[in-house]
XYZ file of N, CA, C and O in Angstrom:
320
model
N 0.884 -1.017 0.017
C -0.279 -0.003 0.021
C 0.386 0.981 0.176
O 1.790 1.325 0.683
N 0.567 2.343 -0.457
C 1.557 3.685 -0.429
C 0.577 4.521 -0.186
O 0.726 5.925 -0.485
N -0.921 4.765 0.113
C -1.484 5.530 0.559
C -0.942 6.529 1.744
O -0.292 5.420 2.784
N -1.041 7.601 2.028
C -0.487 8.325 2.834
C -1.417 8.880 3.607
O -2.639 9.767 2.684
N -1.760 9.268 4.752
C -2.879 9.943 5.433
C -2.084 11.161 6.280
O -0.982 11.296 7.093
N -2.672 12.261 6.026
C -2.345 13.724 7.213
C -3.682 13.874 7.782
O -4.508 14.121 7.379
N -3.424 14.117 9.263
C -4.446 14.790 10.442
C -4.092 15.732 10.544
O -2.541 16.014 11.035
N -4.980 16.425 10.866
C -4.978 17.806 11.651
C -5.180 17.432 13.024
O -6.378 17.137 12.952
N -4.540 17.847 14.083
C -4.901 17.300 15.602
C -4.587 18.293 16.523
O -3.708 18.892 16.361
N -5.538 18.814 17.105
C -5.256 19.902 17.944
C -4.856 19.623 19.473
O -3.586 19.959 20.198
N -4.973 18.151 19.893
C -4.695 17.200 21.251
C -3.972 16.638 21.009
O -3.653 15.770 19.995
N -2.541 17.108 21.563
C -1.243 15.856 21.128
C -1.416 14.838 22.343
O -0.968 13.643 21.404
N -2.575 14.256 22.979
C -2.818 13.615 23.701
C -3.556 12.336 22.374
O -2.703 11.357 22.434
N -4.254 12.842 21.600
C -4.659 12.223 20.477
C -3.582 11.656 19.476
O -3.857 10.195 19.056
N -2.605 12.182 19.398
C -1.563 11.898 18.417
C -0.747 10.433 19.320
O -0.870 9.518 18.247
N -0.261 10.742 19.988
C 0.336 9.618 20.820
C -0.867 8.345 21.233
O -0.518 7.477 21.181
N -1.861 8.683 21.254
C -2.736 7.880 21.286
C -3.206 6.729 20.042
O -3.062 5.701 19.982
N -3.270 7.283 19.161
C -3.617 6.858 17.851
C -1.895 5.860 17.587
O -2.365 4.771 16.909
N -0.702 6.613 17.684
C 0.687 5.628 17.795
C 0.308 4.333 18.545
O 0.469 3.502 17.943
N 0.068 4.544 19.715
C -0.181 3.445 20.645
C -1.440 2.386 20.277
O -0.814 1.202 20.441
N -2.414 2.644 19.488
C -3.353 2.062 19.199
C -3.182 1.325 18.129
O -3.448 -0.163 18.070
N -2.106 1.792 16.785
C -1.585 1.236 16.237
C -0.902 0.145 16.372
O -0.428 -0.894 15.508
N 0.059 0.499 17.214
C 1.336 -0.345 17.459
C 0.599 -1.376 18.365
O 1.325 -2.671 17.895
N -0.022 -1.406 19.569
C -0.716 -2.338 19.836
C -1.764 -3.536 19.406
O -2.064 -4.553 19.237
N -2.196 -2.691 18.325
C -2.938 -3.774 17.190
C -2.005 -4.518 15.821
O -2.162 -5.062 15.026
N -0.816 -4.647 16.239
C 0.177 -4.705 14.909
C 0.663 -4.194 14.037
O 0.858 -4.902 12.911
N -0.101 -2.731 13.897
C 0.028 -2.145 12.597
C 1.352 -1.260 12.683
O 0.638 -0.100 12.171
N 1.962 -1.187 13.698
C 3.131 -0.200 13.894
C 3.803 0.742 12.379
O 3.683 1.729 12.338
N 3.735 -0.408 11.173
C 4.416 -0.002 10.157
C 3.260 1.029 9.682
O 3.296 2.206 8.621
N 1.868 1.026 10.003
C 1.087 2.570 9.104
C 1.779 3.730 9.738
O 0.969 4.690 8.984
N 2.136 3.700 11.358
C 2.495 5.258 11.402
C 3.397 6.134 10.200
O 3.534 6.981 10.659
N 4.488 5.458 9.905
C 4.785 5.357 8.807
C 4.714 6.467 7.885
O 5.207 7.193 6.832
N 3.122 6.055 7.622
C 2.205 6.306 6.584
C 1.645 7.523 7.058
O 0.622 7.855 5.974
N 1.383 8.234 8.257
C 0.771 8.530 9.140
C 0.879 10.028 9.233
O 1.569 9.673 10.581
N 0.737 11.038 8.670
C 1.688 12.183 9.776
C 0.731 13.075 10.054
O -0.694 13.385 10.229
N 0.523 13.215 11.369
C 0.021 14.124 12.640
C 0.414 15.632 12.651
O 1.648 15.684 13.382
N -0.195 16.245 12.071
C 0.093 17.747 12.175
C -1.040 18.363 13.521
O -1.633 18.218 13.779
N 0.132 18.896 14.329
C -0.337 19.497 15.874
C -0.960 20.848 15.735
O 0.084 21.365 14.902
N -1.921 21.195 16.261
C -2.113 22.738 16.396
C -3.610 22.593 15.578
O -4.283 21.871 14.992
N -4.257 24.284 16.202
C -5.559 24.396 15.445
C -5.442 24.115 14.052
O -4.548 24.426 13.003
N -6.319 23.535 13.258
C -6.818 23.269 11.737
C -6.158 24.383 11.111
O -5.823 24.192 10.149
N -6.801 25.608 11.510
C -6.801 26.859 10.438
C -5.508 27.422 10.276
O -5.011 27.437 9.114
N -4.827 27.235 11.509
C -3.206 27.342 11.486
C -2.358 26.611 10.594
O -1.661 26.895 9.719
N -3.121 24.989 10.452
C -2.191 23.801 9.812
C -2.225 23.800 8.539
O -1.496 23.427 7.855
N -3.730 24.014 8.136
C -4.008 24.095 6.374
C -3.309 24.849 5.612
O -2.717 24.170 4.444
N -3.044 25.891 5.958
C -1.627 26.812 5.131
C -0.328 25.680 5.185
O 0.493 26.029 4.540
N -0.342 25.083 5.994
C 1.495 24.518 5.875
C 1.054 23.314 4.884
O 2.033 22.621 4.115
N 0.177 22.850 4.504
C -0.545 21.374 3.696
C 0.193 21.738 2.095
O 0.034 23.051 1.645
N 0.729 20.748 1.584
C 1.579 21.397 0.208
C 0.806 19.637 -0.402
O 0.359 18.710 -0.095
N 0.621 20.037 -1.835
C 0.247 18.848 -2.717
C -1.341 18.629 -2.811
O -2.065 19.714 -2.755
N -1.816 17.669 -3.738
C -3.376 17.505 -3.680
C -3.669 16.320 -2.675
O -2.665 15.311 -2.977
N -4.778 16.431 -2.276
C -5.455 15.035 -1.538
C -6.238 14.333 -2.167
O -7.289 15.245 -2.823
N -6.390 13.273 -2.557
C -7.842 12.325 -3.088
C -8.949 12.855 -2.300
O -9.949 12.750 -2.860
N -8.774 12.729 -1.291
C -9.859 12.772 -0.098
C -9.714 13.728 1.213
O -8.602 13.556 1.381
N -10.721 14.553 1.396
C -10.424 15.294 2.618
C -11.734 14.967 3.309
O -12.831 14.974 2.956
N -11.502 14.764 4.713
C -12.630 14.519 5.696
C -12.717 15.584 6.835
O -11.641 15.554 7.493
N -13.656 16.288 6.890
C -13.647 17.396 8.118
C -13.969 16.820 9.269
O -15.477 16.630 8.926
N -13.308 16.541 10.305
C -14.447 16.340 11.579
C -13.574 17.672 12.770
O -12.558 17.186 13.221
N -14.389 18.708 12.528
C -13.452 19.660 13.514
C -14.540 20.227 13.912
O -15.825 20.227 14.252
N -14.024 21.872 14.830
C -14.861 22.503 14.972
C -15.827 22.894 14.254
O -15.848 23.584 13.264
N -17.114 23.004 14.493
C -18.378 23.110 13.432
C -18.471 24.301 13.202
O -18.668 24.661 12.007
N -18.059 25.591 14.354
C -18.527 26.899 13.791
C -16.961 27.145 12.698
O -17.279 28.384 11.759
N -16.309 26.427 12.083
C -15.133 26.566 11.078
C -15.010 25.963 9.970
O -14.402 25.516 9.436
N -16.400 25.120 10.152
C -16.445 24.549 8.789
C -16.065 24.915 7.604
O -15.435 24.539 6.709
N -16.587 26.253 7.430
C -16.777 27.098 6.052
C -15.406 27.394 6.082
O -15.216 27.395 4.777
N -14.665 27.853 6.841
C -12.991 28.290 6.850
C -12.327 26.904 6.273
O -11.595 27.438 5.558
N -12.547 25.903 6.690
C -12.030 24.589 6.255
C -12.059 24.865 5.068
O -11.199 24.248 4.340
N -13.237 24.421 4.417
C -13.448 24.026 3.176
C -13.038 25.370 2.309
O -12.634 25.004 1.137
N -13.315 26.706 2.588
C -12.743 27.564 1.901
C -11.277 27.384 1.779
O -10.957 27.735 0.544
N -10.680 27.274 2.636
C -8.980 27.283 2.884
C -8.465 25.923 1.828
O -7.960 26.003 1.148
N -9.283 24.939 2.201
C -8.831 23.703 1.252
C -8.945 23.863 -0.248
O -8.132 23.685 -0.961
N -10.002 24.818 -0.617
C -10.390 25.129 -2.025
C -9.312 26.132 -2.723
O -8.790 26.141 -3.578
N -9.541 26.840 -1.486
C -8.268 28.386 -1.922
C -6.948 27.991 -2.239
O -6.288 27.965 -3.301
N -6.325 26.915 -1.500
C -5.111 26.130 -1.553
C -4.874 25.238 -2.380
O -3.798 24.550 -2.956
N -6.343 24.853 -3.312
C -6.146 23.461 -4.263
C -5.698 22.421 -3.725
O -4.968 21.644 -4.086
N -6.226 21.775 -2.895
C -5.478 20.670 -1.604
C -6.605 19.946 -2.128
O -6.014 18.387 -2.171
N -7.653 19.565 -3.033
C -8.342 18.480 -3.286
C -8.018 18.601 -4.867
O -8.511 19.212 -5.332
N -7.413 17.713 -4.999
C -7.240 16.903 -6.162
C -8.904 16.961 -7.312
O -9.991 16.524 -6.525
N -8.837 17.378 -8.531
C -9.624 16.971 -9.273
C -10.463 15.622 -9.595
O -9.727 14.506 -9.603
N -12.073 15.230 -9.654
C -12.113 14.440 -10.066
C -12.837 13.491 -8.685
O -13.074 12.435 -9.054
C-alpha cells in the first residue's frame, strides 16, 4: 500500500494515543504513512502542500466553512 494520511489534530494526547493503538494492534508500520500535524486546523491548513484525493473534516463545527474555503483556495483537493 502507498496511501498517505495526514491528520490535523489539536490535542497532542490523541496523536500519541493513535500511535499506541496502531502499535498495539500490530500495525505500527502504518504510523510511517500517517503524519499528524499538531495545532489548530486553520493554522495547519496553510502548511499543507500537494493534492489530496479525499478530505474528511471532523472538527470545530463553527469553522467548517473556513476549512472548506481554505482547502479549495489552496488547491488541496484533487480534481475528479
